[in-house]
Each structure stands twice: as C-alpha cells, then as structure tokens.
Short mmCIF file of C-alpha atoms in Angstrom, two decimals:
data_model
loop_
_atom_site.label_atom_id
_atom_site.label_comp_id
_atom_site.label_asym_id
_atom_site.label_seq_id
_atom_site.Cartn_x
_atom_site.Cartn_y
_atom_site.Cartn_z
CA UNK X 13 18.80 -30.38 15.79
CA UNK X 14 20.53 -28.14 13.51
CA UNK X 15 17.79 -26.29 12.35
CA UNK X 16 16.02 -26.12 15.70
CA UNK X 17 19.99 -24.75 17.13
CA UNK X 18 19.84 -22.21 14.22
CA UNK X 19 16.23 -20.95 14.99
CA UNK X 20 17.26 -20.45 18.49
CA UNK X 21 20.17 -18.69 17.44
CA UNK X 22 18.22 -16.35 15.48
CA UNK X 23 16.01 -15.79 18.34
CA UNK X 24 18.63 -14.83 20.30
CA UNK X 25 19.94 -12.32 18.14
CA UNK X 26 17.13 -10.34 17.53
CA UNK X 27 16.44 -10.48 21.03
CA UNK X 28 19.71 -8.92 21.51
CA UNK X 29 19.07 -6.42 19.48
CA UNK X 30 15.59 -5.41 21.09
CA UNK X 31 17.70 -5.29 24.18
CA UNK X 32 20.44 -2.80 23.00
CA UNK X 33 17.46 -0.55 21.29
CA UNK X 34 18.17 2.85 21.83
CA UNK X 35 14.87 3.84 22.16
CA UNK X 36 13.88 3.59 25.71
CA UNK X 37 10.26 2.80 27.83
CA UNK X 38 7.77 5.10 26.72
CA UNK X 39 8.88 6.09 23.68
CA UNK X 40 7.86 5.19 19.94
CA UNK X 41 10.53 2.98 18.31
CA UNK X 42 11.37 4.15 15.35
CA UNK X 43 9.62 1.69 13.05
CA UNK X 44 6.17 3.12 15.33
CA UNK X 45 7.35 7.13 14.95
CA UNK X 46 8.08 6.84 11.02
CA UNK X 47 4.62 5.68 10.74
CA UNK X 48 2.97 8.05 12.70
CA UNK X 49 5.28 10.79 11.10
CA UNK X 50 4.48 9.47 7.56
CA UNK X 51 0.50 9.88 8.39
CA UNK X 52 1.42 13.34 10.20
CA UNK X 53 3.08 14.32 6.85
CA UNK X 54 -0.07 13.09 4.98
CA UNK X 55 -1.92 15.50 7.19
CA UNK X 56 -0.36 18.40 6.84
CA UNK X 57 -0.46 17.67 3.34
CA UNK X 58 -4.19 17.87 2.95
CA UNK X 59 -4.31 21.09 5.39
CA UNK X 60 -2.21 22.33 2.56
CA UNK X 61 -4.38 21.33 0.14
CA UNK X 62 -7.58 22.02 1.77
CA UNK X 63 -7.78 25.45 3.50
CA UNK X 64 -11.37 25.78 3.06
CA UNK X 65 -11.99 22.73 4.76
CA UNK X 66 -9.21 22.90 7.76
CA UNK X 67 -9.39 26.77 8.13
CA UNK X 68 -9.83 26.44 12.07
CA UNK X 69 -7.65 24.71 14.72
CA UNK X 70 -10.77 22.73 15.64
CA UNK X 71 -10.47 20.84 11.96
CA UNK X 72 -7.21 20.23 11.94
CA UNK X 73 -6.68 18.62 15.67
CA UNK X 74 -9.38 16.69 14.75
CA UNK X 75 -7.70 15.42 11.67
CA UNK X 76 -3.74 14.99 13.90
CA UNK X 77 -6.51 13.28 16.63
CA UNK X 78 -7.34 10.48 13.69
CA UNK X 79 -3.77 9.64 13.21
CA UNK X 80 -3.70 9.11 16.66
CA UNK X 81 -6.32 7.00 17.24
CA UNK X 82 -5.10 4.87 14.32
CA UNK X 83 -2.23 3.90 16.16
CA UNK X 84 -3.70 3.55 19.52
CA UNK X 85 -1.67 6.65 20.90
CA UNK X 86 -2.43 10.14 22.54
CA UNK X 87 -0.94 13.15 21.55
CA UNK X 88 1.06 13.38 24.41
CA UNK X 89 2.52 10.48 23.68
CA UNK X 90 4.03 11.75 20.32
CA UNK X 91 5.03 14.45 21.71
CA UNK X 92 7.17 12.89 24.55
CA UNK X 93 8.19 10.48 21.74
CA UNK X 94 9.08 13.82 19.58
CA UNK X 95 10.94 15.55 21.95
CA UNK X 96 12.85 12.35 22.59
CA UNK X 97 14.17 11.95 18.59
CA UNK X 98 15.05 15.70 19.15
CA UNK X 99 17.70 15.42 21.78
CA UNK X 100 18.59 12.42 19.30
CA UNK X 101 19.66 13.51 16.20
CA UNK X 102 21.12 10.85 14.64
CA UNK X 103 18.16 8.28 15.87
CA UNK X 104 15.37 11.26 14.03
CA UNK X 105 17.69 11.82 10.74
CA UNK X 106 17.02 7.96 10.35
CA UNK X 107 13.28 8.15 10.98
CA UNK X 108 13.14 10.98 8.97
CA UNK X 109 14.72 9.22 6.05
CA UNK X 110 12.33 6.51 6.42
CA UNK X 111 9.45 8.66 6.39
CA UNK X 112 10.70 10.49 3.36
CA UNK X 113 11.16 7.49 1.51
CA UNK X 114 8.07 5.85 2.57
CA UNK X 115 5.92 9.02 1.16
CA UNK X 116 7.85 9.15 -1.86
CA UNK X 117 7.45 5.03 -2.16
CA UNK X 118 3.55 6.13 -2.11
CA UNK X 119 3.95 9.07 -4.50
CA UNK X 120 5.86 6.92 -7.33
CA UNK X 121 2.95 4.71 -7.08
CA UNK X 122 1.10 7.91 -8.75
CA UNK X 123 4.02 8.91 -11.09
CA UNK X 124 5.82 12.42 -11.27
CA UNK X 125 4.21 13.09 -14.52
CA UNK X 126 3.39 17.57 -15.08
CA UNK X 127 0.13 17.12 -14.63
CA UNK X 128 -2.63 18.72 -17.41
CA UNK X 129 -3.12 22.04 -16.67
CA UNK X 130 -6.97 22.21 -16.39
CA UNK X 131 -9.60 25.34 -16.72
CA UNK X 132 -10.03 27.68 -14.32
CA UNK X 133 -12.42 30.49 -13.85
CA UNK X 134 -10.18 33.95 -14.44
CA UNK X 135 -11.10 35.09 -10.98
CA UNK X 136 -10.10 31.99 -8.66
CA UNK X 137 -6.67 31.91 -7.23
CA UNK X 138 -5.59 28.09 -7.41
CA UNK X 139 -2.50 26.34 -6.81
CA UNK X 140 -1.23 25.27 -9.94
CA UNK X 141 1.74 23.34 -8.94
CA UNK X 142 2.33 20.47 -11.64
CA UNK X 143 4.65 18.10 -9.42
CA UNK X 144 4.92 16.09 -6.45
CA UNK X 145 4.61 19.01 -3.21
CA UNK X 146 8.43 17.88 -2.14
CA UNK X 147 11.91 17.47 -2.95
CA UNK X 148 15.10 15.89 -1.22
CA UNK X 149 18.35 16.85 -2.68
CA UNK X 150 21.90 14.77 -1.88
CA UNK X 151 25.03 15.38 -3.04
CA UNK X 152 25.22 11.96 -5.67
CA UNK X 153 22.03 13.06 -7.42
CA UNK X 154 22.39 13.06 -10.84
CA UNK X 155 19.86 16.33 -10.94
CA UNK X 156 19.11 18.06 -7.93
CA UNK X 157 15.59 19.58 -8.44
CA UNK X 158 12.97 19.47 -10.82
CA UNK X 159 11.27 21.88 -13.33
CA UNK X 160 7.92 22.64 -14.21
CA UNK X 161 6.61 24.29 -17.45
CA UNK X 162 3.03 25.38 -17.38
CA UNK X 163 1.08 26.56 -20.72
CA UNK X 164 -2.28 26.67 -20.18
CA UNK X 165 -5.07 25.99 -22.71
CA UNK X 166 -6.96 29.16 -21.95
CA UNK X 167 -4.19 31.89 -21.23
CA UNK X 168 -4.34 33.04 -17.63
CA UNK X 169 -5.79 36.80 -17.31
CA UNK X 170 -3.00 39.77 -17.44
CA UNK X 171 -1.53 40.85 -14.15
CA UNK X 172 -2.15 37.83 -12.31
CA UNK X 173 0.17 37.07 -9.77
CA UNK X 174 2.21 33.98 -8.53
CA UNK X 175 3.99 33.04 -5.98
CA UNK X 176 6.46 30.23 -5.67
CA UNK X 177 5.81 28.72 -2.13
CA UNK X 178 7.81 25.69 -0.27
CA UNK X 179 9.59 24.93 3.64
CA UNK X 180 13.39 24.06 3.52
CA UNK X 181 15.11 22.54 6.13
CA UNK X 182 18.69 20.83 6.02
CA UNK X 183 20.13 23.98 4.79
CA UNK X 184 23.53 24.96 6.22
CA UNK X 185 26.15 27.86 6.45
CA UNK X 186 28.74 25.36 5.47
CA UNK X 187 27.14 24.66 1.89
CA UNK X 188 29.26 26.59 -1.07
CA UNK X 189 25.98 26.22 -2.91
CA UNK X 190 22.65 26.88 -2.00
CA UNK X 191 18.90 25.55 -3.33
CA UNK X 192 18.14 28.26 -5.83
CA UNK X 193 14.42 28.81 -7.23
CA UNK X 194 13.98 30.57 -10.84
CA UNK X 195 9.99 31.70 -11.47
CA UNK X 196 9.55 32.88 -15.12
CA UNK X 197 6.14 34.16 -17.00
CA UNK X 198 6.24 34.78 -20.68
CA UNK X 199 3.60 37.00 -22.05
CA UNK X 200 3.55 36.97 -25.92
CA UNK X 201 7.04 39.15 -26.53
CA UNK X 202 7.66 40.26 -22.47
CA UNK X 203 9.24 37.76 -20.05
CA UNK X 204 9.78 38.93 -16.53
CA UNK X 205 12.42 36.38 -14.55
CA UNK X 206 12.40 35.96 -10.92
CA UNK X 207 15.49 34.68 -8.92
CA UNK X 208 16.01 34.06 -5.71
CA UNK X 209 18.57 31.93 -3.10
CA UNK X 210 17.48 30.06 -0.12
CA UNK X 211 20.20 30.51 2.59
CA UNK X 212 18.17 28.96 5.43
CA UNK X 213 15.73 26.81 7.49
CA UNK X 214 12.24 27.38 7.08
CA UNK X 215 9.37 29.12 5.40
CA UNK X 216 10.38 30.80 1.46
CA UNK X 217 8.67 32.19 -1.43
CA UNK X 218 9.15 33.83 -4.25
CA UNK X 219 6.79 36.18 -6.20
CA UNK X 220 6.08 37.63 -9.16
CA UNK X 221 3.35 39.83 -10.89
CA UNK X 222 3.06 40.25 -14.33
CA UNK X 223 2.01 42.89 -16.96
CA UNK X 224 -1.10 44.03 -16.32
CA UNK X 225 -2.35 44.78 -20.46
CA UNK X 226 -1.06 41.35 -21.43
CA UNK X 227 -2.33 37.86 -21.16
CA UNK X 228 0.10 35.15 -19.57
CA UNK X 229 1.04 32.13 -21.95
CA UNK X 230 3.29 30.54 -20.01
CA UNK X 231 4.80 29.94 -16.52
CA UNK X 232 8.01 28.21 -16.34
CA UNK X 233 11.02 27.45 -13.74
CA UNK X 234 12.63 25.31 -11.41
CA UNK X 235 14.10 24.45 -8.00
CA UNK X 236 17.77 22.94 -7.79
CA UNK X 237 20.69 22.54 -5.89
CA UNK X 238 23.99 22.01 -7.64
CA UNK X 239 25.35 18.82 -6.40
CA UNK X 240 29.18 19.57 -6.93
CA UNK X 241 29.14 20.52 -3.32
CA UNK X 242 29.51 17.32 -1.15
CA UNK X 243 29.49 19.67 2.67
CA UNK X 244 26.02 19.13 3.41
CA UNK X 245 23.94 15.27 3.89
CA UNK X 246 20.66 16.27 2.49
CA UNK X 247 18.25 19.17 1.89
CA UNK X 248 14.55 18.75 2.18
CA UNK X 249 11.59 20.70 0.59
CA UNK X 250 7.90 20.16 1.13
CA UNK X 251 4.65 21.96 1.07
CA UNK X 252 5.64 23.30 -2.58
CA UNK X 253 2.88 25.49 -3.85
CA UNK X 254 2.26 27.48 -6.71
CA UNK X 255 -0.35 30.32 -6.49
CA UNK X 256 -1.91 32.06 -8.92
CA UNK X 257 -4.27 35.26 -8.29
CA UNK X 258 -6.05 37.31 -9.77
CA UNK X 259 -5.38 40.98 -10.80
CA UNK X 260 -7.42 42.33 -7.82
CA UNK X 261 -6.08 40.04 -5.27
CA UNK X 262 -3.21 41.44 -2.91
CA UNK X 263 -1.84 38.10 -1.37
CA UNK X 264 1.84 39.51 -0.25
CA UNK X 265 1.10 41.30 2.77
CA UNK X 266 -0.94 38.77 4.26
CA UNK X 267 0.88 35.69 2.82
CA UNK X 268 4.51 36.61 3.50
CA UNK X 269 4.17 36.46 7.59
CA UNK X 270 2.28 32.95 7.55
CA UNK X 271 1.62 31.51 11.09
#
C-alpha cells in the first residue's frame, strides 16, 4: 500500500506541475521549443557553412520546413510559440540556455581541438576558422574566450585578406568590460594587429589586409571577455567565421551591410 500511496503521490505532483505550467494552449513547452530551437540553430549553421548550396530563400525554407516536419509542426506554429517566449523573458533565457547547452553537449562529442589547417588553392576564399562557430561567456569562467593560432603548411599568398566574423547578443550598457576581438597576421619580420570592442547586439567583424609583397605565415588572435565584471548574466557568440581572400577579392563593401 505504501508503494502504491507513494506512486500516486508522485503522480500527483507532476500533475501539479503540468497544471501550473506557464506555458499556455497552443504554445511549445519549453522542453518542445529547445528542440526545435536546437535543430533551428543546426540550420542556420549549415546556411553558414554552405552558401553555395542555400544561396536562395527557396533552399533555405526548405531546409527550416524539414525541422518542421520533424516535429509535426507548421511554421506558424513556431512563430506564435516564438513570439510567446518573447513577451517572456525569463521563460526564453531558460530555453535558450538549454539549447546552448544541448549544442555544445553535441559539439564536445567532436572535441574543441584547432583543427589541421589543410591546402587550399591561392585563389579560393575559405573560412578558416579552427574552433567550434560559438562562444558563451559568464562571469565565473575561469577564461572567457578562446584563441586560435593558424600556421599553415603552404603560406597563404601576400595581401590576402581576413575578416574576423561572429553575432553577439547579451551585450549590455551596464558591463564595465566588453567582449574584445584581437586579429593578428605575421608575415616573416611585419606583423599588422587588429583590435576592436564589441559594445552591442548583433552583427560584428573585424578586418584586416595584409602586405601585399609578402607571404602570410601566420594568423593568430582571440575573442574574450574579462570576467572580473559580475553586471551582466551571459554573453553569447555564434556564427564565428574566419575569411580569407584573395588579393583581388574586395569583400568589405559587400560583406559589411549583410542582410
């Protein structure tokens, strides 16, 4: 009787808490939206990755319409659902959370490890990004940021340029200290050093072009946030890119209004 009392008991409670969900009818509860979200993110992760392939709006709705289907929802439904956790802050921070540490739980499957820079034709313009394409900074992280240190085996061609791409959100006025990115390219005795602070939400990048009558050995850097200041909750990154192009390319004007 005991144990049957005790099962009921627990019954009870979780019904309880179903009932006092603050998600209401209609809407995805939040185990459903960090899902979704977390394939979303996927998504827009292989966009990223894949302009060639998803270089029309027809591609990439069919690719959102997938996730969709998946979960036996319509698009209108996510975006009721959306605009819901967006009049509820608190309720979308958590999701958000969960999603973030769902597609880092997937990502440390793969490992952080710089990956080997491989060989590339002189006139391509690749992303050579080393690390994982995000980063989430909070104020008890032993090291806010990462670095990356790139030395390729075949030098890369003189006067290519790169440019340091990522979105930031979480950023506030309030913060004494902002997420700072450092871009450096070493070209047998010239170094040219890049700084730059990111004071707000959205789309950054910074760029840098480098001698044209010398070969680059190295490109080196990082992206950090000191964590002595403790007046913010946490800082997000994604979509982190590293381009390089070639001496003829002009990427800038095009590149610096992106839709």
């Amino acid at each position: 009787m005991r144990k049957r009392s005790f099962l009921f008991s627990m019954v009870g409670a979780a019904s309880l808490l179903a009932a006092c969900s603050p998600v209401p009818d209609g809407i995805l509860s939040q185990k459903d939206m960090q899902a979704v979200m977390t394939d979303m993110e996927i998504a827009e992760s292989l966009i990223d990755a894949d302009a060639e392939t998803y270089k029309d709006d027809a591609q990439k709705l069919a690719l959102y319409e997938s996730v969709f289907r998946k979960y036996h929802i319509t698009r209108a439904e996510y975006d009721s659902s959306l605009m819901w956790y967006a009049r509820n802050l608190d309720i979308y921070m958590r999701v958000v959370n969960m999603v973030s540490d769902d597609v880092r739980s997937r990502i440390d499957k793969l490992g952080d490890v710089q990956r080997i820079d491989t060989e590339v034709n002189n006139n391509d313009s690749v992303d050579i990004w080393p690390r994982r394409p995000y980063l989430t900074f909070t104020p008890d992280a032993p090291f806010n940021g990462t670095t990356f240190d790139l030395k390729p085996t075949l030098a890369y061609p003189s006067g290519s340029s790169f440019v340091l791409r990522m979105k930031v959100w979480g950023v506030t006025s309030s913060m004494k200290h902002k997420p700072e990115l450092r871009l450096c390219v070493e070209q047998k005795d010239t170094t040219i050093v890049v700084n730059n602070q990111i004071t707000r939400d959205g789309y950054h990048e910074v760029s840098l072009k480098s001698v044209p009558t010398k070969r680059v050995q190295r490109v080196y850097g990082y992206i950090r946030l000191d964590n002595r200041d403790m007046r913010y909750y946490k800082v997000y990154a994604d979509s982190i890119s590293l381009m390089r192009y070639n001496f003829k390319s002009l990427p800038f004007k095009k590149e610096n209004n992106p839709k």
